[in-house]
PDB file of C-alpha atoms in Angstrom:
ATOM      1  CA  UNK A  29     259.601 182.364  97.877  1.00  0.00           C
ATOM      2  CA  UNK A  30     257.713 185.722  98.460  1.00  0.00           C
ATOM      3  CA  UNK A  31     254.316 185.960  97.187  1.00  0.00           C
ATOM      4  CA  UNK A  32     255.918 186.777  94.298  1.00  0.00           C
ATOM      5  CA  UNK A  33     254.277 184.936  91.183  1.00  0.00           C
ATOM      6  CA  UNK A  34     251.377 184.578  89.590  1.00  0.00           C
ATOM      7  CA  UNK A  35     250.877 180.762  88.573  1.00  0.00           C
ATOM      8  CA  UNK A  36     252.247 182.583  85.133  1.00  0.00           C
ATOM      9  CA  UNK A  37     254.486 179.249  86.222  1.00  0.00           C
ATOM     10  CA  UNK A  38     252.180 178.806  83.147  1.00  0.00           C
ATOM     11  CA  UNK A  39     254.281 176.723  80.804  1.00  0.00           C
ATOM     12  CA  UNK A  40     255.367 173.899  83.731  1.00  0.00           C
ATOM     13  CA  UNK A  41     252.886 171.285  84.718  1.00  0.00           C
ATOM     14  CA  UNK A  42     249.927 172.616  87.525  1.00  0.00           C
ATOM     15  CA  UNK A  43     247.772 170.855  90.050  1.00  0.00           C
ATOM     16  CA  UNK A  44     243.951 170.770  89.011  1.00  0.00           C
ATOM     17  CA  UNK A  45     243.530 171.872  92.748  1.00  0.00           C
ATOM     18  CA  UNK A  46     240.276 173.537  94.362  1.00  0.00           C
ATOM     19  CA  UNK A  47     239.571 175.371  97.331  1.00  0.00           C
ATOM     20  CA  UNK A  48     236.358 175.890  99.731  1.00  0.00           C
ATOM     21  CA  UNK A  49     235.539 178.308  97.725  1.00  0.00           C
ATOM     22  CA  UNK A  50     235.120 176.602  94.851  1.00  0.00           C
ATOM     23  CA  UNK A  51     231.630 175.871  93.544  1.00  0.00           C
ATOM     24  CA  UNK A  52     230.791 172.262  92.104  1.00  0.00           C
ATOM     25  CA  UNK A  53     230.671 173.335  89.024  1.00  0.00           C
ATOM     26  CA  UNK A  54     234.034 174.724  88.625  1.00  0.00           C
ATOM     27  CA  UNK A  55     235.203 171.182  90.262  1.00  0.00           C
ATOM     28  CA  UNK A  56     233.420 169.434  87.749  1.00  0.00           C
ATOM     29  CA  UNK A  57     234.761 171.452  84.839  1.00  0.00           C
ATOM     30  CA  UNK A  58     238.310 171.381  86.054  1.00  0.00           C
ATOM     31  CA  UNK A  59     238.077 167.007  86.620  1.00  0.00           C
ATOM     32  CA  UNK A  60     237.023 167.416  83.046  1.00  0.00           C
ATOM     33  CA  UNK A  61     239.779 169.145  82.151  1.00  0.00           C
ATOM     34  CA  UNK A  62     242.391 167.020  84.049  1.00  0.00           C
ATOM     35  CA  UNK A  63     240.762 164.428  81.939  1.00  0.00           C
ATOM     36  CA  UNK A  64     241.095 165.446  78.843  1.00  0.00           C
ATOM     37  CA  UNK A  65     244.926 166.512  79.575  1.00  0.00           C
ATOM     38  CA  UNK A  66     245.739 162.818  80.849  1.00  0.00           C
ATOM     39  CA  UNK A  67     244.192 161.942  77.348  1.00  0.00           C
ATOM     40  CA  UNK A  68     246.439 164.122  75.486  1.00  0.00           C
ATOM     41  CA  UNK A  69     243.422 165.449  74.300  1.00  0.00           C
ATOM     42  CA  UNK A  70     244.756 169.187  74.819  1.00  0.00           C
ATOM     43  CA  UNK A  71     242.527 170.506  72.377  1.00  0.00           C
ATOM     44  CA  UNK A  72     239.707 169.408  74.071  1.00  0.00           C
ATOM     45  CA  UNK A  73     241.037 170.571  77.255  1.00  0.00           C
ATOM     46  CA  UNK A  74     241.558 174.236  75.906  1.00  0.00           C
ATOM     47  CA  UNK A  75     237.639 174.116  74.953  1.00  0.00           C
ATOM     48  CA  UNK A  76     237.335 173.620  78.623  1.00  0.00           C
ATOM     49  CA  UNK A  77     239.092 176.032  80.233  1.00  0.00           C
ATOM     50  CA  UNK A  78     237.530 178.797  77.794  1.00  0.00           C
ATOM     51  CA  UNK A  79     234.094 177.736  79.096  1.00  0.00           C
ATOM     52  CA  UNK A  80     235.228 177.729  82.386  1.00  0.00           C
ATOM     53  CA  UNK A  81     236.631 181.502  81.755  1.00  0.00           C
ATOM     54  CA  UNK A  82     233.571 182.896  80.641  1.00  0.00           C
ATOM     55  CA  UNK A  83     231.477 181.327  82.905  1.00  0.00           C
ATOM     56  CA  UNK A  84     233.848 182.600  85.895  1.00  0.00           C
ATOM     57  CA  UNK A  85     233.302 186.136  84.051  1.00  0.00           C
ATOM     58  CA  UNK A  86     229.579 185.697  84.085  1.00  0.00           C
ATOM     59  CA  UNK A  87     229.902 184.986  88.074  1.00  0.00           C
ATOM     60  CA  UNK A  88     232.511 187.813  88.797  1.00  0.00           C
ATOM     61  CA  UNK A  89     234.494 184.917  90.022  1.00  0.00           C
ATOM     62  CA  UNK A  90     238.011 186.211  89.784  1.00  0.00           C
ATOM     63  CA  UNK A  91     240.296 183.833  91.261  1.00  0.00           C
ATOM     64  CA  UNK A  92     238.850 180.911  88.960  1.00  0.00           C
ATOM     65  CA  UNK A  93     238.841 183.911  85.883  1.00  0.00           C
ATOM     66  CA  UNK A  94     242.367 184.129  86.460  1.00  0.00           C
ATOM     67  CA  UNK A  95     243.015 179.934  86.859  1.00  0.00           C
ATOM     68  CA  UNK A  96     241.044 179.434  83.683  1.00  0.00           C
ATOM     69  CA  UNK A  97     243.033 182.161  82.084  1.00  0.00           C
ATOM     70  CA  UNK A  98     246.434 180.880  82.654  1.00  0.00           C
ATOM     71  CA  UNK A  99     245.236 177.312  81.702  1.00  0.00           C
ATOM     72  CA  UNK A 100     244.455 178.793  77.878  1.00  0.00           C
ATOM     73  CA  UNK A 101     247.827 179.866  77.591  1.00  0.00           C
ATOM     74  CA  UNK A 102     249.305 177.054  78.825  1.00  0.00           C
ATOM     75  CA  UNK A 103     247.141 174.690  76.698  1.00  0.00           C
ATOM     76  CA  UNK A 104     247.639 177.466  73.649  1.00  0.00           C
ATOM     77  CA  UNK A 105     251.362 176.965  74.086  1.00  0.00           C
ATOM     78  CA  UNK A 106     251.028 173.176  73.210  1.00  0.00           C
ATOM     79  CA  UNK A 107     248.214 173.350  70.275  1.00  0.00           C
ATOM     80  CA  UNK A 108     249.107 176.495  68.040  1.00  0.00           C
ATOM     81  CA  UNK A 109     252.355 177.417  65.732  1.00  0.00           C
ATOM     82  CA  UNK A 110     253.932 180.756  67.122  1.00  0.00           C
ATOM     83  CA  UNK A 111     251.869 180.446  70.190  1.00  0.00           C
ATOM     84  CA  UNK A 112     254.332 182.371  72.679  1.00  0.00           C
ATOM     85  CA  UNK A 113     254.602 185.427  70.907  1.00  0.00           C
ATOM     86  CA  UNK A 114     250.421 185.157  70.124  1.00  0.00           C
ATOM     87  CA  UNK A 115     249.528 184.086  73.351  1.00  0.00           C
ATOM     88  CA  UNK A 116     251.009 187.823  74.491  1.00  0.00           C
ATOM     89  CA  UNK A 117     248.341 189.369  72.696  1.00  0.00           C
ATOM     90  CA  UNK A 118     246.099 187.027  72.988  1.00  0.00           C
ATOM     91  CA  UNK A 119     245.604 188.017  76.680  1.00  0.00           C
ATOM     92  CA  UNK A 120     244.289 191.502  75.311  1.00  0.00           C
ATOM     93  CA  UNK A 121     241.255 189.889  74.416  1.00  0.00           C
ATOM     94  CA  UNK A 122     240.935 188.297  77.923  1.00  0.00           C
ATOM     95  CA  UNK A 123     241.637 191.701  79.381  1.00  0.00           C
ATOM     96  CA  UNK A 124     238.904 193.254  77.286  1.00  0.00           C
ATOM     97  CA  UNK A 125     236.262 190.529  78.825  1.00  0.00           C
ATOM     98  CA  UNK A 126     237.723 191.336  82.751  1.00  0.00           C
ATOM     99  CA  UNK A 127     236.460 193.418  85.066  1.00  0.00           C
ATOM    100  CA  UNK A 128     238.414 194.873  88.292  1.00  0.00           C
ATOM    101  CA  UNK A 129     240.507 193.356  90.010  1.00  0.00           C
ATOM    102  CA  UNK A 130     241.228 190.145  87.656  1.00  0.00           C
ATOM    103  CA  UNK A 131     241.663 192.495  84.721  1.00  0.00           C
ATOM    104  CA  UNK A 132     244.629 194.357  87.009  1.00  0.00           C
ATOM    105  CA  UNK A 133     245.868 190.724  87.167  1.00  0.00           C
ATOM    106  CA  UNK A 134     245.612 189.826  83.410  1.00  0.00           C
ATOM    107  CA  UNK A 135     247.865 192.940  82.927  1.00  0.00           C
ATOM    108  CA  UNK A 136     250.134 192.108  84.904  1.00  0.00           C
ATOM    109  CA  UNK A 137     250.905 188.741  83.939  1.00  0.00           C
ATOM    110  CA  UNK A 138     250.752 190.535  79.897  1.00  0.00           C
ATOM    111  CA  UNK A 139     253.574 192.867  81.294  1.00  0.00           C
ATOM    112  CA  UNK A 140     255.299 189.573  82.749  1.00  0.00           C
ATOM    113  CA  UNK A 141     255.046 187.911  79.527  1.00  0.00           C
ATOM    114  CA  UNK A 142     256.333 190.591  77.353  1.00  0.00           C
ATOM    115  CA  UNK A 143     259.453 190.773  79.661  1.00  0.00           C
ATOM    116  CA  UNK A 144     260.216 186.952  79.590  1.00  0.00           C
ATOM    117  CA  UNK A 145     259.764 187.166  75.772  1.00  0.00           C
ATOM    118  CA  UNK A 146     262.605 190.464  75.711  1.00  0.00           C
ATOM    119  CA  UNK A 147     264.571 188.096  78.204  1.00  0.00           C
ATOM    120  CA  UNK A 148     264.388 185.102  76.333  1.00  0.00           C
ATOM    121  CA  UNK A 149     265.035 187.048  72.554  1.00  0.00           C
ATOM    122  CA  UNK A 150     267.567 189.980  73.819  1.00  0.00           C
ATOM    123  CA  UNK A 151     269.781 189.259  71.112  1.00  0.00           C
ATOM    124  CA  UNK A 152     267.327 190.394  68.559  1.00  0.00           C
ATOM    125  CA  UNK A 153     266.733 193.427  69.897  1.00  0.00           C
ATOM    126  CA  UNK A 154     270.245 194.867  71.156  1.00  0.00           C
ATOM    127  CA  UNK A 155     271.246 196.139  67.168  1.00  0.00           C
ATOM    128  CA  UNK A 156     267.442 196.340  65.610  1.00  0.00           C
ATOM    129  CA  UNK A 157     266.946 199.807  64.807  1.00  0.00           C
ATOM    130  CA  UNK A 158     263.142 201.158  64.123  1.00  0.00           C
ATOM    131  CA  UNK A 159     261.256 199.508  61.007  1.00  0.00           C
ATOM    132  CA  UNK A 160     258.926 201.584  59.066  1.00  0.00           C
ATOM    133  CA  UNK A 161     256.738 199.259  59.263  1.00  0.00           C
ATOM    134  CA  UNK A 162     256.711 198.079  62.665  1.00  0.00           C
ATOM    135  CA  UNK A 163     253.532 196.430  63.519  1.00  0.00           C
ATOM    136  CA  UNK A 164     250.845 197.017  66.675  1.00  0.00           C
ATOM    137  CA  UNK A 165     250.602 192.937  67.071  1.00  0.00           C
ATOM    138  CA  UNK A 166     254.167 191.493  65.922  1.00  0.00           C
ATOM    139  CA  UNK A 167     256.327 192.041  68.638  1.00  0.00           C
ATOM    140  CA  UNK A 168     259.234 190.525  65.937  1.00  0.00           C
ATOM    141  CA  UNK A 169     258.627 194.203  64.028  1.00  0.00           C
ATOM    142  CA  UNK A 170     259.260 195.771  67.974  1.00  0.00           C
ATOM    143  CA  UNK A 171     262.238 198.046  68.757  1.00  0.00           C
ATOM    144  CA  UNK A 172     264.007 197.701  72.566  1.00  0.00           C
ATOM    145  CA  UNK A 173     261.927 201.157  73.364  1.00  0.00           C
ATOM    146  CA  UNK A 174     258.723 200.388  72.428  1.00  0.00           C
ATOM    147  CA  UNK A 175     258.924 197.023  74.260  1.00  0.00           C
ATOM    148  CA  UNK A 176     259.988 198.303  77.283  1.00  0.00           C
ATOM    149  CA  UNK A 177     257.554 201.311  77.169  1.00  0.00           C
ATOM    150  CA  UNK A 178     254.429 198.713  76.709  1.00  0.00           C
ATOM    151  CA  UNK A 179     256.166 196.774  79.574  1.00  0.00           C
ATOM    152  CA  UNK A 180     255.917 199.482  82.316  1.00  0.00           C
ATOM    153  CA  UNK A 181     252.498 201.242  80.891  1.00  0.00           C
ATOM    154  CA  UNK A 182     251.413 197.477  81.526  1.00  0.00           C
ATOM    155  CA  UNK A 183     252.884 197.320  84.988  1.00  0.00           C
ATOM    156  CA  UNK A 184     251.628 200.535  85.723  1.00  0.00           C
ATOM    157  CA  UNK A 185     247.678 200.013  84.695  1.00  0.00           C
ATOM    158  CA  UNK A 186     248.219 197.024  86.911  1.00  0.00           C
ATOM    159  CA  UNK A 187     247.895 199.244  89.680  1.00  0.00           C
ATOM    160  CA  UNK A 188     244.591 201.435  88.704  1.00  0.00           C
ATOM    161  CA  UNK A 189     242.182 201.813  90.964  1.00  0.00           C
ATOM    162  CA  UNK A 190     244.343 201.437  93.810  1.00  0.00           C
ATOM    163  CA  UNK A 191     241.575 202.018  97.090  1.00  0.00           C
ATOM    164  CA  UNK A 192     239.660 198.884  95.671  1.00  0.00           C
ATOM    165  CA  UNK A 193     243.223 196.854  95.198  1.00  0.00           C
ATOM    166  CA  UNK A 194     244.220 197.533  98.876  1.00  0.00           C
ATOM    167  CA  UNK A 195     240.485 196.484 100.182  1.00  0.00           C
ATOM    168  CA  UNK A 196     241.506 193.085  97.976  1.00  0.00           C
ATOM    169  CA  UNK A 197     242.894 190.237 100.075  1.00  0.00           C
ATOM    170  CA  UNK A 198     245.507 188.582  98.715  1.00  0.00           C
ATOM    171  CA  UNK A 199     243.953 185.304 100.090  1.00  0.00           C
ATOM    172  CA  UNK A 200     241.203 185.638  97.456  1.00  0.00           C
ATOM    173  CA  UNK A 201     243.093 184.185  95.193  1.00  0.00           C
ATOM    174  CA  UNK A 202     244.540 181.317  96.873  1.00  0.00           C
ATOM    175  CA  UNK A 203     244.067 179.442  93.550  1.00  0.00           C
ATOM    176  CA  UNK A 204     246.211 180.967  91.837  1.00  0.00           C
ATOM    177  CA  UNK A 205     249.129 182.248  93.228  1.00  0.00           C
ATOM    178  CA  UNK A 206     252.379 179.881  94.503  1.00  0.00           C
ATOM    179  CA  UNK A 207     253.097 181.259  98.639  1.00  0.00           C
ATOM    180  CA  UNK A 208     256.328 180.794 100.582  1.00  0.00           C
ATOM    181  CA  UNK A 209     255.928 179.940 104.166  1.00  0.00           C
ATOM    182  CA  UNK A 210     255.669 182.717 106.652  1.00  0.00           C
ATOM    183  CA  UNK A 211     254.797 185.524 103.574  1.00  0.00           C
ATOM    184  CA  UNK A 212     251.325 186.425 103.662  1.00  0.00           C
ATOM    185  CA  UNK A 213     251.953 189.746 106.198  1.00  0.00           C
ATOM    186  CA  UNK A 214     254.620 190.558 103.682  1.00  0.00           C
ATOM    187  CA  UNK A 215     251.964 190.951 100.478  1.00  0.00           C
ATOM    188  CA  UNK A 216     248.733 191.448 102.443  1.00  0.00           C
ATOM    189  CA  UNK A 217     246.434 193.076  99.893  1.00  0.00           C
ATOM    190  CA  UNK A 218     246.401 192.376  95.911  1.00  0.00           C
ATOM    191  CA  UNK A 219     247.838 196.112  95.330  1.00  0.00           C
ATOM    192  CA  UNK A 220     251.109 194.954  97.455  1.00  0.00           C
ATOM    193  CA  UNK A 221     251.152 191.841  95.407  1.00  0.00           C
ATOM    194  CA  UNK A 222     251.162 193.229  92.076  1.00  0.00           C
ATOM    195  CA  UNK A 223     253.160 196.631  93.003  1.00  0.00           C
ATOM    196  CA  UNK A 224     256.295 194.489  94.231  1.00  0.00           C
ATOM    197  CA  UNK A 225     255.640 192.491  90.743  1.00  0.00           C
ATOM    198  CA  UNK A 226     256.019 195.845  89.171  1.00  0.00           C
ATOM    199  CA  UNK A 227     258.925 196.509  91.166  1.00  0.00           C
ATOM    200  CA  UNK A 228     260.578 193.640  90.208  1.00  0.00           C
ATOM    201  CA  UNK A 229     260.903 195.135  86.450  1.00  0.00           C
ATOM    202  CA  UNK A 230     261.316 198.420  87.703  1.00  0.00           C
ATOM    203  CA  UNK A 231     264.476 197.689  89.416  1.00  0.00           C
ATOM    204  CA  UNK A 232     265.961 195.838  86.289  1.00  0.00           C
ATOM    205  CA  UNK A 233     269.538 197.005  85.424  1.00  0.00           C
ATOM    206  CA  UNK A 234     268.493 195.994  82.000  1.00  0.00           C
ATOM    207  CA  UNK A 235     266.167 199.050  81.266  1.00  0.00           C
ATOM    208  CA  UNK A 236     268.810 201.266  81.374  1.00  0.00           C
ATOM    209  CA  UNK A 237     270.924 199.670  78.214  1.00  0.00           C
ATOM    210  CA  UNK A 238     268.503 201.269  75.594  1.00  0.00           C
ATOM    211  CA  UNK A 239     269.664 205.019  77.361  1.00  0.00           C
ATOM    212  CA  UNK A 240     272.244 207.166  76.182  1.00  0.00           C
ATOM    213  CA  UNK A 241     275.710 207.462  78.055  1.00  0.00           C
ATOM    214  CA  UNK A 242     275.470 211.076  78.448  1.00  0.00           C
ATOM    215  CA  UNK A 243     271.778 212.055  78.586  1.00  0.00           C
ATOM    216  CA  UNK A 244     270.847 215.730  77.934  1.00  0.00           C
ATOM    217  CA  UNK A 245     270.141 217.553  81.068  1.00  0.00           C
ATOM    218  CA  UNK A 246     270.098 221.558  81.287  1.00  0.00           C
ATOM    219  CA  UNK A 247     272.597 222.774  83.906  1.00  0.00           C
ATOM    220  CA  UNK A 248     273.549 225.893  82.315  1.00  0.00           C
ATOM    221  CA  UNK A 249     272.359 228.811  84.060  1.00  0.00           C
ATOM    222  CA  UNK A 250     271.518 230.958  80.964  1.00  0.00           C
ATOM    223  CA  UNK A 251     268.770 228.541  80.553  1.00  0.00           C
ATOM    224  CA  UNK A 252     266.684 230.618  82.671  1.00  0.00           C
ATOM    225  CA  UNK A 253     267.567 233.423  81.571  1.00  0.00           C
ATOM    226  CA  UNK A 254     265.768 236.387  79.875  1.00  0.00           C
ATOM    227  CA  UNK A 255     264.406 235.552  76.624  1.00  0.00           C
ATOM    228  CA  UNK A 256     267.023 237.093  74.613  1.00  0.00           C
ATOM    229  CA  UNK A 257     269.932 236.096  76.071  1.00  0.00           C
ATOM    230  CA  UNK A 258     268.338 232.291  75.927  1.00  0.00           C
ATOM    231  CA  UNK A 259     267.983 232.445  72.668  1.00  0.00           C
ATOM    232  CA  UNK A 260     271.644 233.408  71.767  1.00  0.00           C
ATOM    233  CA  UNK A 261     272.921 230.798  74.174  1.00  0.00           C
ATOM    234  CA  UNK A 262     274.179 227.145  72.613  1.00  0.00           C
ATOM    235  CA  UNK A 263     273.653 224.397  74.881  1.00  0.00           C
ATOM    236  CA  UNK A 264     275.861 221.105  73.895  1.00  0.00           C
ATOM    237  CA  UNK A 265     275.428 217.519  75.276  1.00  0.00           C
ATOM    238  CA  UNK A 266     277.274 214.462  73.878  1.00  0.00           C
ATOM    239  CA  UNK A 267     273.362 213.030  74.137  1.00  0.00           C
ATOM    240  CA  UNK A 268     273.171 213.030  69.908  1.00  0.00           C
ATOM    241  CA  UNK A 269     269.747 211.496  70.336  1.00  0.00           C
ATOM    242  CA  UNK A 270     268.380 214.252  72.700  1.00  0.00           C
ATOM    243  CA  UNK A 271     265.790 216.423  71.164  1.00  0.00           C
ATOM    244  CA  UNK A 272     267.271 219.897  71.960  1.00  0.00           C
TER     245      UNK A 272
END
């Protein structure tokens, strides 16, 4: 496996691991949280991992920021009613708290999420035409379009600030992400790990079932013609949804 995911491997069972790197604190806080999870106490454990989030923001720590992060969902997933599709927009407010580069990450993993939702609810959306009342935070009220528009603008912030990203090794965040053997020349730098994520969507077959058959393109010469002679030309296209 290529260095290919984030440990958004969120909703299967992860290792309390540390690295070097890791201060005592953060060890201590995470045996406290392994703690509480072989309790069942998952509540507790959630309390945790938020503390251990903010105080990773405090120490621009990003690699724990990111650890903690993923750990909220997880434990959000087991403790709340409609947690999957809150959880999605719950990471907005974790994003809003992030600085560069673990914000790049949290957007990432929110672009990730959004797709596996889409993936795992495709039926919904195939015949759903636009509410009137579609809402900003209930992805149920979404159309196909708007989800996969918030799904690339997500994949594409991802990748702001892309000098700083390519300075970024990926190694920083050895906490956090699940290698394959033999990969690390492959995705040296956080901006190659995070642009092949993109990529990944990007290169979906999927994205291309919410556009038209026969798309409106202008390959009629009178198009650039003189003003008056555009303007009594008729241009047709089988595109019904094309704004022409």
């Amino acid at each position: 496996m290529f260095l290919n995911k984030i440990l958004l491997v969120i909703f299967t069972g992860l290792a309390f691991t540390s690295t070097a790197q890791t201060s005592t604190e953060y060890v201590k806080n995470w045996a406290k949280t392994a703690a509480f999870e072989k309790k069942g106490l998952t509540k507790s454990a959630l309390q945790e991992v938020m503390a251990i989030y903010n105080m990773a923001v405090k120490d621009d720590n990003d690699a724990q920021q990111i650890k903690a992060a993923i750990y909220q969902i997880r434990y959000r997933n087991m403790v709340q009613e409609d947690s999957r599709e809150n959880n999605i927009f719950y990471i907005d407010t974790l994003i809003a708290k992030a600085k560069i580069p673990a914000k790049n990450i949290l957007q990432s993993m929110q672009a990730e999420m959004f797709w596996q939702y889409l993936q795992n609810n495709r039926y919904k959306f195939y015949d759903r035409t636009a509410l009137s009342e579609e809402k900003l935070n209930d992805i149920t009220t979404w159309t196909l379009d708007k989800l996969h528009a918030t799904i690339g603008k997500l994949y594409e912030a991802s990748l702001a600030n892309e000098s700083l990203l390519q300075t970024t090794k990926i190694d920083r965040f050895d906490p956090v992400i699940v290698k394959g053997e033999n990969t690390q020349q492959l995705r040296p730098t956080l901006f190659d790990f995070l642009a092949f994520r993109g990529l990944d969507y990007f290169k979906n077959d999927e994205r291309d079932l919410i556009k038209p058959a026969y798309q409106f393109t202008i390959d009629n010469p009178k198009a650039f013609a003189p003003a008056a002679e555009f303007a009594a030309t008729s241009f047709t296209t089988k595109d019904t949804a094309a704004l022409h």
